[in-house]
Coordinates of C-alpha atoms and ligand atoms in Angstrom, one line a residue:
X238 CA -110.9 -78.0 84.5
X239 CA -107.8 -77.7 82.3
X240 CA -109.9 -75.3 80.0
X241 CA -111.2 -73.2 83.7
X242 CA -107.8 -72.4 84.0
X243 CA -107.6 -71.0 80.5
X244 CA -110.0 -69.0 80.7
X245 CA -108.4 -67.3 84.5
X246 CA -105.8 -67.1 82.9
X247 CA -106.6 -65.5 79.6
X248 CA -108.6 -63.0 81.4
X249 CA -105.9 -62.3 83.5
X250 CA -103.9 -61.8 80.2
X251 CA -106.5 -58.6 78.9
X252 CA -107.2 -56.9 82.3
X253 CA -103.8 -56.5 82.0
X254 CA -103.1 -55.2 79.0
X255 CA -105.6 -53.4 79.7
X256 CA -104.4 -51.4 82.8
X257 CA -101.3 -50.9 80.9
X258 CA -103.1 -49.9 77.9
X259 CA -104.8 -47.3 80.3
X260 CA -102.0 -46.5 82.0
X261 CA -99.5 -45.2 79.0
X262 CA -103.0 -43.2 78.3
X263 CA -102.7 -41.8 81.1
X264 CA -100.0 -40.8 80.7
X265 CA -100.0 -39.5 77.3
X266 CA -102.6 -37.4 78.6
X267 CA -100.8 -35.7 81.4
X268 CA -97.6 -35.6 79.7
X269 CA -99.6 -33.0 77.0
X270 CA -101.6 -32.0 80.0
X271 CA -98.5 -30.8 81.7
X272 CA -97.0 -29.1 78.6
X273 CA -96.7 -26.1 78.2
X274 CA -94.6 -24.3 75.7
X275 CA -96.9 -25.5 72.7
X276 CA -100.7 -25.1 72.8
X277 CA -102.3 -28.9 72.9
X278 CA -105.5 -29.8 72.3
X279 CA -108.1 -30.8 70.1
X280 CA -111.6 -30.0 67.5
X281 CA -114.6 -32.7 66.9
X282 CA -115.5 -32.8 63.7
X283 CA -116.5 -29.8 62.7
X284 CA -114.1 -27.7 64.2
X285 CA -115.6 -27.7 68.2
X286 CA -112.4 -27.3 71.4
X287 CA -112.9 -30.8 72.5
X288 CA -109.8 -31.0 74.6
X289 CA -107.1 -28.7 75.9
X290 CA -103.7 -29.2 77.8
X291 CA -102.2 -25.8 79.8
X292 CA -100.0 -24.7 76.6
X293 CA -103.5 -23.7 75.2
X294 CA -104.6 -21.7 78.6
X295 CA -101.4 -20.0 78.7
X296 CA -101.4 -18.7 75.0
X297 CA -104.7 -18.2 75.0
X298 CA -106.3 -17.5 78.2
X299 CA -109.4 -19.5 78.0
X300 CA -108.7 -22.6 81.8
X301 CA -110.8 -25.6 79.8
X302 CA -113.8 -25.1 81.2
X303 CA -114.7 -21.7 79.0
X304 CA -113.7 -22.9 75.6
X305 CA -114.3 -26.5 75.5
X306 CA -117.6 -27.2 73.0
X307 CA -116.8 -23.7 71.1
X308 CA -116.3 -23.1 68.2
X309 CA -112.2 -23.1 67.0
X310 CA -112.7 -20.0 65.2
X311 CA -112.6 -17.5 68.2
X312 CA -108.7 -17.4 68.0
X313 CA -108.8 -16.2 64.8
X314 CA -108.7 -13.2 64.0
X315 CA -112.5 -11.1 62.4
X316 CA -110.6 -10.1 59.3
X317 CA -109.5 -14.2 59.0
X318 CA -113.1 -14.4 60.5
X319 CA -114.7 -13.0 57.6
X320 CA -112.4 -14.8 54.4
X321 CA -112.9 -18.0 55.8
X322 CA -109.8 -18.9 56.8
X323 CA -110.1 -20.6 59.6
X324 CA -112.5 -23.6 57.4
X325 CA -110.1 -23.2 54.9
X326 CA -107.7 -25.1 57.6
X327 CA -109.9 -27.8 58.3
X328 CA -110.2 -28.5 54.7
X329 CA -106.9 -28.0 54.1
X330 CA -105.8 -30.6 56.6
X331 CA -108.0 -33.6 56.0
X332 CA -107.3 -33.1 51.4
X333 CA -104.0 -32.9 52.1
X334 CA -103.3 -34.4 55.8
X335 CA -101.6 -31.3 57.4
X336 CA -102.4 -28.4 57.5
X337 CA -99.8 -25.4 58.7
X338 CA -98.9 -22.4 58.4
X339 CA -98.3 -18.4 60.5
X340 CA -100.1 -16.1 61.1
X341 CA -102.4 -13.5 64.2
X342 CA -104.3 -15.5 66.6
X343 CA -106.8 -14.0 69.3
X344 CA -106.1 -14.4 73.1
X345 CA -109.0 -14.6 75.5
X346 CA -108.5 -10.7 75.7
X347 CA -108.5 -9.3 72.4
X348 CA -105.0 -9.2 71.8
X349 CA -102.9 -10.4 69.2
X350 CA -99.8 -12.9 69.1
X351 CA -98.3 -14.7 65.9
X352 CA -98.0 -18.0 66.3
X353 CA -97.2 -21.0 64.0
X354 CA -100.4 -24.0 63.5
X355 CA -99.9 -27.5 62.8
X356 CA -103.6 -29.1 62.6
X357 CA -103.2 -33.2 61.9
X358 CA -106.8 -35.2 61.0
X359 CA -107.6 -37.8 63.1
X360 CA -109.2 -40.2 61.8
X361 CA -110.3 -43.9 63.1
X362 CA -109.5 -48.1 61.6
X363 CA -111.2 -47.0 58.8
X364 CA -110.8 -43.6 57.7
X365 CA -112.9 -41.8 58.9
X366 CA -112.3 -37.8 59.7
X367 CA -112.6 -37.9 64.0
X368 CA -111.8 -34.7 64.4
X369 CA -108.4 -33.0 64.1
X370 CA -105.3 -32.5 66.6
X371 CA -104.3 -28.4 67.4
X372 CA -100.8 -27.5 67.7
X373 CA -99.8 -23.9 68.2
X374 CA -96.4 -21.9 68.7
X375 CA -96.8 -18.7 69.9
X376 CA -93.9 -16.4 67.5
X377 CA -94.1 -13.3 69.3
X378 CA -91.4 -12.7 70.6
X379 CA -89.1 -15.0 67.9
X380 CA -90.9 -12.3 65.6
X381 CA -90.1 -9.9 67.4
X382 CA -86.7 -10.6 67.7
X383 CA -86.2 -11.1 63.7
X384 CA -87.9 -7.6 64.0
X385 CA -85.6 -6.2 65.7
X386 CA -82.2 -7.1 63.5
X387 CA -83.2 -6.9 60.6
X388 CA -83.8 -4.0 62.2
X389 CA -80.6 -3.4 63.4
X390 CA -79.2 -4.8 59.9
X391 CA -80.4 -2.3 57.6
X392 CA -79.8 0.4 59.8
X393 CA -76.3 -1.0 59.9
X394 CA -76.2 -0.5 56.0
X395 CA -77.9 2.8 56.2
X396 CA -74.9 3.5 58.1
X397 CA -72.6 2.3 55.5
X398 CA -74.2 4.4 53.0
X399 CA -74.2 7.2 54.5
X400 CA -70.5 6.8 55.3
X401 CA -68.3 5.3 52.0
X402 CA -71.7 8.0 50.6
X403 CA -69.3 11.4 52.6
X404 CA -65.9 9.8 52.2
X405 CA -65.8 8.8 48.8
X406 CA -67.3 13.1 48.3
X407 CA -65.4 14.2 51.1
X408 CA -62.3 13.2 49.1
X409 CA -63.8 15.0 45.7
X410 CA -64.4 18.1 47.1
X411 CA -61.3 18.3 48.9
X412 CA -59.9 18.1 45.1
X413 CA -62.3 20.4 43.9
X414 CA -61.6 23.5 47.6
X415 CA -58.2 23.0 47.0
X416 CA -58.6 23.5 43.1
X417 CA -60.4 26.6 43.7
X418 CA -58.2 27.7 46.4
X419 CA -55.2 27.2 44.3
X420 CA -56.5 29.2 41.4
X421 CA -57.5 32.4 43.8
X422 CA -54.1 32.1 45.1
X423 CA -52.8 32.3 41.7
X424 CA -55.2 34.9 40.1
X425 CA -53.6 36.8 42.9
X426 CA -50.2 36.1 42.5
X427 CA -50.8 37.5 38.9
X428 CA -49.5 34.0 37.8
X429 CA -52.1 32.7 35.3
X430 CA -51.0 31.2 33.1
X431 CA -51.1 28.2 36.1
X432 CA -54.2 28.4 36.6
X433 CA -55.2 25.7 33.4
X434 CA -54.5 22.9 35.7
X435 CA -56.7 23.4 38.6
X436 CA -58.8 23.9 36.9
X437 CA -58.3 19.7 35.5
X438 CA -57.3 19.5 38.3
X439 CA -61.5 20.4 39.6
X440 CA -62.8 18.8 36.7
X441 CA -62.0 15.8 36.7
X442 CA -62.9 16.0 40.7
X443 CA -66.3 16.7 38.9
X444 CA -66.5 13.6 36.8
X445 CA -65.3 11.2 39.4
X446 CA -67.9 12.3 41.3
X447 CA -71.0 12.6 38.7
X448 CA -70.1 9.2 37.9
X449 CA -70.2 8.2 41.3
X450 CA -74.1 10.4 41.6
X451 CA -75.1 8.1 38.7
X452 CA -74.8 5.1 39.6
X453 CA -76.5 5.6 43.8
X454 CA -79.2 6.9 41.1
X455 CA -78.6 3.0 39.6
X456 CA -79.6 1.3 42.9
X457 CA -81.6 3.4 44.0
X458 CA -83.7 2.9 40.3
X459 CA -83.7 6.7 39.4
X460 CA -81.1 6.8 36.3
X461 CA -82.4 7.9 33.5
X462 CA -82.5 5.1 30.5
X463 CA -82.5 4.4 27.6
X464 CA -84.3 1.8 27.0
X465 CA -84.3 0.6 22.8
X466 CA -85.2 -2.9 20.7
X467 CA -81.5 -5.1 22.0
X468 CA -80.2 -8.1 20.8
X469 CA -78.2 -9.1 23.7
X470 CA -76.5 -11.7 21.2
X471 CA -75.8 -9.3 19.1
X472 CA -74.8 -6.6 22.1
X473 CA -72.0 -9.7 24.1
X474 CA -70.4 -9.6 21.1
X475 CA -69.9 -6.4 20.4
X476 CA -68.8 -6.2 23.9
X477 CA -66.3 -9.1 23.6
X478 CA -63.3 -7.7 23.0
X479 CA -63.1 -5.4 25.7
X480 CA -64.1 -8.1 28.0
X481 CA -61.2 -10.4 26.8
X482 CA -58.6 -7.1 27.1
X483 CA -60.1 -6.7 30.8
X484 CA -59.4 -9.9 32.3
X485 CA -56.4 -10.2 30.8
X486 CA -54.7 -13.3 29.1
X487 CA -54.9 -16.0 32.1
X488 CA -58.4 -16.3 32.0
X489 CA -60.6 -18.4 29.2
X490 CA -63.4 -16.6 27.8
X491 CA -66.5 -18.1 26.2
X492 CA -69.4 -16.3 24.9
X493 CA -72.1 -18.6 24.6
X494 CA -75.1 -17.3 22.5
X495 CA -78.6 -18.7 23.2
X496 CA -80.3 -19.4 19.1
X497 CA -83.5 -17.7 18.8
X498 CA -82.8 -15.2 21.4
X499 CA -85.4 -13.4 21.8
X500 CA -85.1 -9.3 21.9
X501 CA -85.7 -7.4 25.2
X502 CA -86.3 -3.3 25.4
X503 CA -84.2 -1.7 28.0
X504 CA -80.6 0.2 27.8
X505 CA -78.0 -0.8 26.7
X506 CA -75.0 0.9 27.3
X507 CA -75.5 0.6 31.1
X508 CA -76.6 -3.5 30.3
X509 CA -73.3 -3.2 28.6
X510 CA -71.5 -1.6 31.8
X511 CA -73.7 -4.2 33.7
X512 CA -72.3 -7.4 32.2
X513 CA -68.6 -5.2 32.5
X514 CA -69.1 -4.9 35.9
X515 CA -70.3 -8.8 36.2
X516 CA -67.2 -9.2 34.7
X517 CA -64.3 -8.1 36.7
X518 CA -66.3 -8.9 39.7
X519 CA -65.0 -12.4 38.2
X520 CA -61.9 -11.5 37.0
X521 CA -61.1 -10.8 41.1
X522 CA -62.1 -13.8 41.8
X523 CA -59.9 -15.5 40.0
X524 CA -56.4 -14.3 40.8
X525 CA -55.1 -17.6 39.8
X526 CA -56.7 -17.7 36.3
X527 CA -59.6 -19.8 35.7
X528 CA -62.6 -20.2 33.4
X529 CA -65.8 -17.0 32.4
X530 CA -69.0 -17.9 31.1
X531 CA -71.5 -16.1 29.6
X532 CA -74.4 -17.4 28.7
X533 CA -77.8 -15.7 27.8
X534 CA -80.6 -17.5 27.1
X535 CA -84.7 -17.6 26.7
X536 CA -87.5 -18.0 30.3
X537 CA -90.6 -19.2 31.0
X538 CA -91.2 -17.8 35.0
X539 CA -94.7 -19.7 34.9
X540 CA -96.4 -18.7 38.6
X541 CA -93.8 -20.6 41.0
X542 CA -90.7 -19.8 39.8
X543 CA -91.9 -16.3 39.3
X544 CA -92.6 -16.0 43.1
X545 CA -89.0 -17.7 43.5
X546 CA -87.2 -14.7 41.5
X547 CA -89.6 -11.7 42.5
X548 CA -90.7 -11.4 39.6
X549 CA -94.0 -11.5 36.8
X550 CA -94.9 -13.7 35.0
X551 CA -93.4 -13.4 31.3
X552 CA -91.2 -14.5 29.9
X553 CA -87.2 -13.3 30.2
X554 CA -83.8 -13.3 28.4
X555 CA -81.3 -14.1 31.0
X556 CA -77.3 -14.1 31.1
X557 CA -75.3 -15.6 33.4
X558 CA -71.1 -14.5 33.7
X559 CA -69.9 -17.5 35.3
X560 CA -66.5 -18.1 37.0
X561 CA -64.8 -20.9 38.6
X562 CA -63.6 -18.4 41.0
X563 CA -63.7 -17.8 45.1
X564 CA -67.0 -17.7 45.2
X565 CA -68.9 -16.3 47.8
X566 CA -70.4 -17.5 51.2
X567 CA -73.8 -17.2 52.0
X568 CA -73.4 -13.0 53.9
X569 CA -71.2 -12.1 51.8
X570 CA -74.9 -12.9 49.0
X571 CA -77.0 -11.4 51.2
X572 CA -75.2 -8.4 51.4
X573 CA -73.5 -7.7 48.2
X574 CA -76.2 -5.5 46.6
X575 CA -75.2 -3.3 49.0
X576 CA -73.9 0.3 47.5
X577 CA -70.5 0.2 48.8
X578 CA -70.0 -2.8 50.2
X579 CA -67.2 -4.8 49.5
X580 CA -64.9 -7.6 51.0
X581 CA -61.7 -5.9 48.7
X582 CA -58.9 -4.6 50.7
X583 CA -59.1 -0.3 50.6
X584 CA -58.6 0.7 47.7
X585 CA -60.2 -2.0 45.6
X586 CA -63.4 -1.8 45.8
X587 CA -65.6 0.4 45.6
X588 CA -68.7 -1.4 46.4
X589 CA -70.6 0.9 43.7
X590 CA -70.6 -2.8 41.1
X591 CA -73.4 -4.6 41.6
X592 CA -75.3 -1.8 43.3
X593 CA -75.5 -0.5 40.7
X594 CA -76.2 -4.3 38.6
X595 CA -79.5 -4.9 40.4
X596 CA -80.9 -1.4 40.5
X597 CA -80.4 -1.4 36.6
X598 CA -82.0 -4.7 36.8
X599 CA -85.0 -3.6 38.5
X600 CA -86.0 -0.3 36.6
X601 CA -84.8 -2.1 33.7
X602 CA -88.3 -5.2 34.9
X603 CA -86.1 -7.5 35.8
X604 CA -84.6 -9.2 38.0
X605 CA -80.7 -10.5 39.7
X606 CA -79.4 -13.2 41.0
X607 CA -76.3 -14.8 42.6
X608 CA -75.9 -19.1 42.4
X609 CA -72.4 -19.6 44.5
X610 CA -70.3 -21.4 46.7
X611 CA -67.2 -21.1 48.6
X612 CA -64.5 -22.7 46.8
X613 CA -66.4 -23.3 43.5
X614 CA -67.7 -20.2 41.8
X615 CA -70.2 -17.9 40.9
X616 CA -72.4 -17.6 39.1
X617 CA -74.2 -14.1 37.8
X618 CA -77.7 -14.8 36.9
X619 CA -80.2 -10.6 35.1
X620 CA -83.0 -11.4 33.8
X621 CA -84.7 -8.8 31.1
X622 CA -88.3 -8.9 30.2
X623 CA -89.0 -10.4 27.2
X624 CA -90.2 -7.5 24.4
X625 CA -93.0 -6.9 24.0
X626 CA -94.3 -8.4 21.1
X627 CA -96.3 -5.1 19.8
X628 CA -94.5 -2.6 21.4
X629 CA -93.3 -0.3 19.1
X630 CA -90.0 -0.5 17.9
X631 CA -88.9 2.7 18.3
X632 CA -85.5 2.9 18.1
X633 CA -84.3 6.2 14.4
X634 CA -87.0 7.9 16.2
X635 CA -86.2 11.1 17.6
X636 CA -86.6 14.2 19.0
X637 CA -85.9 18.3 18.0
X638 CA -86.4 20.7 20.8
X639 CA -86.1 23.9 19.7
X640 CA -84.0 26.3 21.7
X641 CA -85.3 29.5 21.5
X642 CA -83.6 32.3 22.1
X643 CA -83.4 35.5 24.2
X644 CA -81.9 38.5 22.2
X645 CA -84.9 40.5 21.3
X646 CA -85.0 41.9 25.0
X647 CA -87.1 39.0 26.5
X648 CA -86.6 38.1 30.8
X649 CA -86.4 34.5 31.1
X650 CA -86.9 33.1 35.1
X651 CA -83.7 30.6 35.8
X652 CA -85.7 28.7 39.3
X653 CA -83.7 26.4 41.7
X654 CA -82.6 25.7 44.6
X655 CA -79.6 25.5 44.4
X656 CA -77.4 29.4 44.6
X657 CA -74.6 28.1 43.3
X658 CA -76.5 27.2 39.3
X659 CA -78.7 29.9 39.5
X660 CA -75.8 31.9 39.6
X661 CA -73.4 29.8 36.1
X662 CA -77.0 29.5 34.9
X663 CA -77.7 33.3 34.6
X664 CA -73.9 34.0 33.2
X665 CA -73.8 31.3 30.6
Ligands
ADP942 P1 -67.0 -4.0 44.4 O1 -66.3 -5.8 43.0 O2 -65.9 -3.0 44.7 O3 -66.2 -5.1 45.7 P2 -69.4 -5.0 43.9 O4 -70.1 -4.2 44.3 O5 -69.1 -5.6 43.1 O6 -68.3 -4.2 44.8 O7 -69.1 -6.1 44.8 C1 -69.3 -6.4 46.7 C2 -68.8 -7.9 46.9 O8 -69.2 -8.8 45.8 C3 -67.4 -7.6 46.7 O9 -66.6 -7.0 47.5 C4 -67.3 -9.7 46.9 O10 -66.5 -10.1 48.0 C5 -67.8 -10.0 46.1 N1 -68.3 -10.5 44.4 C6 -69.1 -10.4 43.8 N2 -68.8 -11.0 42.3 C7 -68.2 -11.5 42.9 C8 -68.0 -13.5 41.8 N3 -67.8 -13.7 40.9 N4 -67.3 -13.2 43.1 C9 -66.9 -13.9 44.1 N5 -67.0 -12.8 45.2 C10 -67.8 -11.8 44.5
MG943 MG1 -67.4 -4.5 41.4

């Protein structure tokens, strides 16, 4: 009799446990079912839909009756299907334990939405693959908002550029226009001896305008570069005195040239310009003194590193300028290369230094990167491609272009879209 009682109790316990499990599974099923912000569904081993929740119906437009048993590649675009992406996704999930991606997916009505997708393999206790759990989120709206934000940021940058440009040129034109007017007045008065100073003033403004356009051309990667085989260490050694003068005695300078540094094929004057610009920025970031380090190195960028730096795989020479100054906030870092972006008081900064350095690095086939932390300082690294071993050293090559004389009655046609330039060319 004792034994009987025990069996009864055991059965009861087991039934209670089974009931509880069933109830909890049911609760879980209901939970998954009622989620509408995520499409949560399962696939069998071959990728056929085996369960479907309310969110999946909401995003994709299929009722569970319509879709269960169908292959999940129906949700992919034709291009992705042709490229074998759905199968690849399952294989990746099986092999790596998870597949995560963002991409375009297709609704039942053919419209597309931007989805964030996670696929997890489901295995039993013996580790055999039973199928896949798939969670999809509709990010179309989020993506649209991000796109809008990017667009408005771009417009703001363009606005700032245009405003800065218009302001600077206006000042220069006022200088030139005013000088010309004064020359006219003095000539009418017959005071020709006083004309000289207005000529000089106008010429000064013209020179500043030329510098400005030069920097803008550099930023837009359209400056005329004069690349030569360059030993960056030697270039820095030649620049050291000038840098020391520029940063002043309150800042210690350390120039560390890597031994065996590869040669580069770049415009040496523009590199000097760039390094000087970085040093001036570093000085401005250390008003109470500090340390400035310029360091060169050979760098091998493999596939991953190259992708990170947005450069082709290969060998590069880096020049890094490090200061112990104020550092930059993430916001300043993202905008630092924009022309006319400056955090310095009006009249102090032009906001053209880094945009010029950026343009030069990119046009030279290289890159510039900012590593900075507020309160700790900043490192700016320029990457320049190593000179190809087989490229010819044409440092000494010069070209003599014969100047044609037109004293024998020949007619020369002068073409330019700017009337002033035509007039000046004809009179010179
Ligand atoms: P500018 O020097 O005329 O302001 P730049 O294009 O050279 O223009 O630099 C843009 C901005 O980037 C600076 O105003 C400054 O806020 C920031 N910046 C550049 N270099 C540094 C640095 N070494 N440390 C801290 N901030 C820097
Ligand atoms: Mg600057």
